[in-house]
């Protein structure tokens, strides 16, 4: 009897490990031994890796972005996994991906467990996330002032076994993939509209829950200033700004500086009283209206301010989560729940299975992995050490769910524990 396509795909299945992050980040002092972001617990004999990176025009030697630490004793796979049974892997990579199909990366290995050493202090030449003046850099974060402009938030990791299938745009393969993922992760939650990222300015105007602390005010004001300063400096694609537009932008800038100076005199996590909330929302909405009036005369679109605000709210809640377990109690419950559910497994569709492209970021070790281009096929003979899919946990530099970062190693190199031969691939759809 001829074998069906399903039988053939079943025979090609490889054991693999899903890497699941926590919903919210944790303080740096959290005892997790496997985690995304934060600071690596490097043994003293291992140096933080450096490489030449080009974020804009000029190449520079920088310390690479720390992506993950994985304690291999916590990774399931005894008896079949080619990975060492003990020890810790440390993943570093450039967070500048423009024109980088193979971004500079390093993977370090220590035979010790992930909790054996204290956090490694970030080196002075640590690259800002997305690089100095990189296209994906968050302009309202200042690497000189904001710790999390260079260091990602820390998310503890958990691991689950699953079977991975090799296929490309195939309905039968997608069906198998969905069956396997639902077996491990459950049927999934219904997709819900993002409470923050798809709001219009008028919705934010009516929402009395924000700004809920002075850190958020500081970030929102800085986001406004980043646009105003850029528009005043660059003009409109070579066309000089009119006197009226310059006057409007300078008025916005003066108001922003006033709010910024006020926020700097107050404790960042302090609550904001009702009158100040109303006044700040009114000022912010005025900024949006100014940009609506000067549309087509500056580079910034009015809609960018609502998007910036959603990002600033999420970033502020993440900062609160790094303080202690109860800090997020001071943020609006809906905002916190909205951020948490972004990491939850969503009910998959047939189309998503066919293209291996789900609304939930699927990070994994071993197996075949997923990618929108040819990396998984080109590295079919290699081992997938780690796949990091676009995830909102990685603010801007790798937040696009359609993008995938892989770390690959030759099988012989892995058997010799030679992690100097790891290569990275980065793909976007």
CSV table of C-alpha atoms in Angstrom, one decimal, residues 116-424:
chain,number,residue,atom,x,y,z
A,116,UNK,CA,26.6,29.4,39.5
A,117,UNK,CA,27.7,33.0,39.0
A,118,UNK,CA,26.4,36.5,39.6
A,119,UNK,CA,25.1,38.8,36.8
A,120,UNK,CA,27.7,40.1,34.5
A,121,UNK,CA,27.8,43.9,34.4
A,122,UNK,CA,27.1,45.4,31.0
A,123,UNK,CA,30.3,46.6,29.3
A,124,UNK,CA,30.7,50.3,28.5
A,125,UNK,CA,30.6,49.6,24.7
A,126,UNK,CA,27.4,47.6,24.9
A,127,UNK,CA,25.4,48.5,21.7
A,128,UNK,CA,22.0,50.2,22.1
A,129,UNK,CA,19.2,47.9,21.1
A,130,UNK,CA,19.0,48.2,17.2
A,131,UNK,CA,22.4,50.0,17.3
A,132,UNK,CA,23.5,53.6,17.5
A,133,UNK,CA,20.9,55.5,15.4
A,134,UNK,CA,19.6,52.3,13.9
A,135,UNK,CA,16.3,52.3,12.0
A,136,UNK,CA,14.6,50.1,14.6
A,137,UNK,CA,15.9,52.0,17.6
A,138,UNK,CA,13.3,53.5,19.9
A,139,UNK,CA,14.1,57.2,19.6
A,140,UNK,CA,12.5,58.2,22.9
A,141,UNK,CA,14.7,55.9,24.9
A,142,UNK,CA,18.1,57.3,25.7
A,143,UNK,CA,21.0,54.7,26.1
A,144,UNK,CA,22.8,57.2,28.4
A,145,UNK,CA,19.8,57.3,30.8
A,146,UNK,CA,17.6,54.2,30.2
A,147,UNK,CA,19.0,50.9,31.3
A,148,UNK,CA,16.5,49.1,29.0
A,149,UNK,CA,17.7,51.0,26.0
A,150,UNK,CA,20.7,48.6,25.9
A,151,UNK,CA,19.6,45.6,28.0
A,152,UNK,CA,16.4,43.6,27.2
A,153,UNK,CA,13.9,42.9,29.9
A,154,UNK,CA,14.4,39.6,31.7
A,155,UNK,CA,11.9,36.8,31.1
A,156,UNK,CA,12.3,33.4,32.8
A,157,UNK,CA,11.9,30.5,30.4
A,158,UNK,CA,10.1,27.1,30.6
A,159,UNK,CA,10.5,24.2,28.1
A,160,UNK,CA,8.1,21.7,26.6
A,161,UNK,CA,8.7,18.8,24.3
A,162,UNK,CA,7.0,18.6,20.9
A,163,UNK,CA,7.4,17.0,17.5
A,164,UNK,CA,8.5,19.2,14.6
A,165,UNK,CA,7.7,18.5,11.0
A,166,UNK,CA,9.5,19.5,7.8
A,167,UNK,CA,7.3,21.0,5.2
A,168,UNK,CA,6.8,24.2,3.2
A,169,UNK,CA,3.4,25.7,2.5
A,170,UNK,CA,1.7,22.4,2.8
A,171,UNK,CA,-1.8,21.9,4.1
A,172,UNK,CA,-1.2,18.4,5.4
A,173,UNK,CA,2.0,19.4,7.2
A,174,UNK,CA,0.1,22.4,8.7
A,175,UNK,CA,-2.6,20.1,10.0
A,176,UNK,CA,0.0,17.9,11.7
A,177,UNK,CA,1.8,20.9,13.1
A,178,UNK,CA,-1.4,22.4,14.6
A,179,UNK,CA,-2.4,19.0,16.1
A,180,UNK,CA,1.0,18.7,17.8
A,181,UNK,CA,1.1,22.3,19.1
A,182,UNK,CA,-2.4,22.0,20.4
A,183,UNK,CA,-1.5,18.8,22.1
A,184,UNK,CA,1.3,20.6,23.9
A,185,UNK,CA,-0.1,24.1,24.4
A,186,UNK,CA,-3.9,23.4,24.4
A,187,UNK,CA,-6.5,24.7,21.9
A,188,UNK,CA,-5.5,28.3,22.3
A,189,UNK,CA,-7.3,31.5,23.3
A,190,UNK,CA,-9.4,33.5,20.9
A,191,UNK,CA,-7.6,36.4,19.2
A,192,UNK,CA,-8.5,39.7,20.9
A,193,UNK,CA,-7.9,43.2,19.5
A,194,UNK,CA,-4.9,44.8,21.0
A,195,UNK,CA,-6.1,47.3,23.5
A,196,UNK,CA,-3.3,49.8,23.0
A,197,UNK,CA,-1.6,49.3,19.6
A,198,UNK,CA,-4.7,49.9,17.4
A,199,UNK,CA,-6.2,52.8,19.3
A,200,UNK,CA,-6.9,56.2,17.8
A,201,UNK,CA,-6.1,59.4,19.6
A,202,UNK,CA,-9.7,60.1,20.5
A,203,UNK,CA,-9.9,56.8,22.4
A,204,UNK,CA,-6.9,57.8,24.5
A,205,UNK,CA,-8.5,61.2,25.1
A,206,UNK,CA,-11.5,59.5,26.7
A,207,UNK,CA,-9.5,57.0,28.8
A,208,UNK,CA,-9.0,58.4,32.3
A,209,UNK,CA,-6.7,55.6,33.3
A,210,UNK,CA,-3.6,57.2,31.9
A,211,UNK,CA,-1.1,58.6,32.6
A,212,UNK,CA,-0.8,56.4,35.7
A,213,UNK,CA,2.7,57.5,36.8
A,214,UNK,CA,5.4,60.0,36.1
A,215,UNK,CA,7.6,57.6,34.3
A,216,UNK,CA,4.9,57.2,31.6
A,217,UNK,CA,4.6,61.0,31.3
A,218,UNK,CA,8.4,61.2,30.9
A,219,UNK,CA,8.4,58.6,28.1
A,220,UNK,CA,5.4,60.1,26.3
A,221,UNK,CA,7.0,63.6,26.4
A,222,UNK,CA,10.3,62.2,25.1
A,223,UNK,CA,8.5,60.5,22.3
A,224,UNK,CA,6.9,63.8,21.3
A,225,UNK,CA,10.2,65.6,21.5
A,226,UNK,CA,12.0,63.0,19.4
A,227,UNK,CA,9.5,63.7,16.5
A,228,UNK,CA,9.5,67.5,16.9
A,229,UNK,CA,13.3,67.8,17.0
A,230,UNK,CA,13.6,65.5,14.0
A,231,UNK,CA,11.0,67.5,12.0
A,232,UNK,CA,12.7,70.8,12.8
A,233,UNK,CA,16.1,69.5,11.9
A,234,UNK,CA,15.3,67.5,8.7
A,235,UNK,CA,12.4,69.5,7.3
A,236,UNK,CA,10.1,67.8,4.8
A,237,UNK,CA,12.4,65.7,2.6
A,238,UNK,CA,14.5,68.6,1.4
A,239,UNK,CA,11.7,71.1,1.4
A,240,UNK,CA,12.2,73.9,4.0
A,241,UNK,CA,9.4,74.3,6.6
A,242,UNK,CA,7.2,77.3,6.5
A,243,UNK,CA,7.4,79.9,9.3
A,244,UNK,CA,3.9,78.9,10.5
A,245,UNK,CA,5.0,75.2,10.8
A,246,UNK,CA,8.2,76.1,12.6
A,247,UNK,CA,6.2,78.3,15.0
A,248,UNK,CA,3.8,75.4,15.7
A,249,UNK,CA,6.6,72.9,16.3
A,250,UNK,CA,8.5,75.3,18.6
A,251,UNK,CA,5.3,75.8,20.6
A,252,UNK,CA,4.9,72.0,21.0
A,253,UNK,CA,8.6,71.7,21.9
A,254,UNK,CA,8.2,74.4,24.6
A,255,UNK,CA,5.2,72.6,26.1
A,256,UNK,CA,7.1,69.3,26.0
A,257,UNK,CA,10.1,70.7,27.8
A,258,UNK,CA,7.9,72.1,30.5
A,259,UNK,CA,6.3,68.7,31.2
A,260,UNK,CA,9.7,67.0,31.0
A,261,UNK,CA,11.2,69.4,33.6
A,262,UNK,CA,8.2,68.8,35.9
A,263,UNK,CA,8.4,65.0,35.6
A,264,UNK,CA,12.1,65.1,36.4
A,265,UNK,CA,11.4,66.6,39.8
A,266,UNK,CA,9.1,63.8,40.8
A,267,UNK,CA,9.5,60.1,41.7
A,268,UNK,CA,9.0,58.1,38.4
A,269,UNK,CA,6.6,55.5,39.9
A,270,UNK,CA,4.5,58.0,41.8
A,271,UNK,CA,0.8,58.2,41.0
A,272,UNK,CA,-0.6,61.2,39.0
A,273,UNK,CA,-3.5,63.1,40.4
A,274,UNK,CA,-6.8,63.4,38.4
A,275,UNK,CA,-6.3,67.1,37.5
A,276,UNK,CA,-2.8,66.5,36.2
A,277,UNK,CA,-4.0,63.4,34.2
A,278,UNK,CA,-6.7,65.6,32.5
A,279,UNK,CA,-4.2,68.4,31.8
A,280,UNK,CA,-1.6,66.0,30.3
A,281,UNK,CA,-4.1,64.2,28.1
A,282,UNK,CA,-5.3,67.6,26.9
A,283,UNK,CA,-1.8,68.7,26.0
A,284,UNK,CA,-1.0,65.4,24.3
A,285,UNK,CA,-4.2,65.6,22.2
A,286,UNK,CA,-3.2,69.2,21.2
A,287,UNK,CA,0.1,67.8,19.9
A,288,UNK,CA,-1.9,65.3,17.8
A,289,UNK,CA,-4.1,68.1,16.4
A,290,UNK,CA,-1.1,70.2,15.5
A,291,UNK,CA,0.3,67.3,13.5
A,292,UNK,CA,-3.0,66.8,11.8
A,293,UNK,CA,-3.0,70.4,10.7
A,294,UNK,CA,0.5,70.3,9.3
A,295,UNK,CA,0.1,66.9,7.6
A,296,UNK,CA,2.2,66.7,4.4
A,297,UNK,CA,4.5,69.5,5.6
A,298,UNK,CA,6.6,67.4,8.1
A,299,UNK,CA,7.9,63.8,8.1
A,300,UNK,CA,5.9,62.6,11.1
A,301,UNK,CA,2.3,61.4,10.8
A,302,UNK,CA,-0.2,62.3,13.5
A,303,UNK,CA,-1.0,58.6,13.9
A,304,UNK,CA,2.5,57.9,15.1
A,305,UNK,CA,1.8,59.6,18.5
A,306,UNK,CA,-1.0,57.1,19.4
A,307,UNK,CA,1.4,54.2,18.4
A,308,UNK,CA,4.2,55.7,20.5
A,309,UNK,CA,1.8,56.1,23.5
A,310,UNK,CA,0.8,52.4,23.3
A,311,UNK,CA,4.4,51.4,23.3
A,312,UNK,CA,5.2,53.8,26.1
A,313,UNK,CA,2.4,52.3,28.3
A,314,UNK,CA,3.7,48.8,27.7
A,315,UNK,CA,7.3,49.8,28.3
A,316,UNK,CA,6.3,51.5,31.5
A,317,UNK,CA,4.4,48.4,32.8
A,318,UNK,CA,7.5,46.3,32.0
A,319,UNK,CA,9.6,48.7,34.0
A,320,UNK,CA,7.2,48.4,36.9
A,321,UNK,CA,7.3,44.6,36.7
A,322,UNK,CA,11.1,44.8,37.2
A,323,UNK,CA,10.6,46.5,40.6
A,324,UNK,CA,8.8,43.7,42.5
A,325,UNK,CA,5.9,41.3,42.1
A,326,UNK,CA,3.3,43.8,43.2
A,327,UNK,CA,4.4,46.9,41.3
A,328,UNK,CA,2.1,46.3,38.4
A,329,UNK,CA,-0.9,46.5,40.8
A,330,UNK,CA,-0.5,50.3,40.4
A,331,UNK,CA,-1.1,50.1,36.6
A,332,UNK,CA,-4.6,49.8,35.1
A,333,UNK,CA,-5.6,46.2,35.1
A,334,UNK,CA,-6.8,46.2,31.5
A,335,UNK,CA,-3.4,47.5,30.3
A,336,UNK,CA,-1.5,44.8,32.3
A,337,UNK,CA,-3.8,42.0,31.1
A,338,UNK,CA,-3.4,43.3,27.5
A,339,UNK,CA,0.4,43.0,27.8
A,340,UNK,CA,0.2,39.6,29.4
A,341,UNK,CA,-2.0,38.0,26.8
A,342,UNK,CA,0.3,39.0,23.9
A,343,UNK,CA,2.4,36.0,24.9
A,344,UNK,CA,-0.5,33.5,25.1
A,345,UNK,CA,-1.1,30.8,22.5
A,346,UNK,CA,-3.8,31.9,20.2
A,347,UNK,CA,-6.3,29.5,18.5
A,348,UNK,CA,-4.5,28.6,15.2
A,349,UNK,CA,-6.1,28.8,11.8
A,350,UNK,CA,-5.6,26.3,8.9
A,351,UNK,CA,-3.8,29.0,6.9
A,352,UNK,CA,-1.3,29.6,9.8
A,353,UNK,CA,-0.5,25.9,10.0
A,354,UNK,CA,0.1,25.7,6.3
A,355,UNK,CA,2.6,28.5,6.4
A,356,UNK,CA,4.0,27.7,9.9
A,357,UNK,CA,3.3,31.4,10.7
A,358,UNK,CA,1.3,31.7,13.9
A,359,UNK,CA,0.1,34.8,15.8
A,360,UNK,CA,2.0,33.6,18.8
A,361,UNK,CA,5.8,33.8,18.8
A,362,UNK,CA,7.1,30.2,18.8
A,363,UNK,CA,10.6,30.0,20.1
A,364,UNK,CA,12.3,26.6,20.0
A,365,UNK,CA,15.4,24.5,20.3
A,366,UNK,CA,16.2,21.6,17.9
A,367,UNK,CA,13.9,20.3,15.3
A,368,UNK,CA,13.5,22.1,11.9
A,369,UNK,CA,12.4,25.5,12.9
A,370,UNK,CA,10.3,28.0,10.9
A,371,UNK,CA,11.3,30.8,8.6
A,372,UNK,CA,9.7,32.9,5.8
A,373,UNK,CA,12.7,32.4,3.5
A,374,UNK,CA,15.3,29.7,3.0
A,375,UNK,CA,17.3,29.4,6.2
A,376,UNK,CA,15.6,26.2,7.4
A,377,UNK,CA,16.3,24.5,4.1
A,378,UNK,CA,19.9,25.8,3.8
A,379,UNK,CA,20.7,24.6,7.3
A,380,UNK,CA,18.8,21.3,7.1
A,381,UNK,CA,22.0,19.4,8.0
A,382,UNK,CA,22.8,21.6,10.9
A,383,UNK,CA,21.4,21.7,14.4
A,384,UNK,CA,19.0,24.4,15.5
A,385,UNK,CA,20.4,25.7,18.8
A,386,UNK,CA,17.7,28.3,19.2
A,387,UNK,CA,15.0,30.0,17.2
A,388,UNK,CA,13.7,33.4,18.5
A,389,UNK,CA,10.6,34.5,16.6
A,390,UNK,CA,9.5,38.1,16.4
A,391,UNK,CA,8.1,38.8,19.8
A,392,UNK,CA,6.8,42.0,21.5
A,393,UNK,CA,9.0,41.1,24.4
A,394,UNK,CA,11.9,42.3,22.2
A,395,UNK,CA,11.1,46.0,21.9
A,396,UNK,CA,11.3,47.1,18.2
A,397,UNK,CA,14.5,45.4,17.2
A,398,UNK,CA,12.8,42.0,16.9
A,399,UNK,CA,9.2,42.6,17.7
A,400,UNK,CA,7.8,41.8,14.3
A,401,UNK,CA,6.0,38.4,14.5
A,402,UNK,CA,7.0,37.8,10.8
A,403,UNK,CA,10.7,37.9,11.6
A,404,UNK,CA,12.8,35.0,12.8
A,405,UNK,CA,16.3,34.8,14.3
A,406,UNK,CA,18.1,31.4,14.2
A,407,UNK,CA,21.3,30.2,15.8
A,408,UNK,CA,22.7,27.2,13.8
A,409,UNK,CA,25.7,24.9,14.5
A,410,UNK,CA,27.3,22.1,12.5
A,411,UNK,CA,26.7,18.7,14.0
A,412,UNK,CA,30.4,17.9,14.2
A,413,UNK,CA,31.1,21.2,15.9
A,414,UNK,CA,28.3,20.5,18.4
A,415,UNK,CA,29.8,17.0,19.2
A,416,UNK,CA,33.1,18.8,20.0
A,417,UNK,CA,31.4,21.5,22.0
A,418,UNK,CA,32.9,24.0,19.6
A,419,UNK,CA,30.4,26.8,19.8
A,420,UNK,CA,32.7,29.3,18.0
A,421,UNK,CA,31.3,27.9,14.8
A,422,UNK,CA,27.7,29.0,15.4
A,423,UNK,CA,26.1,31.2,12.7
A,424,UNK,CA,23.0,33.3,12.9
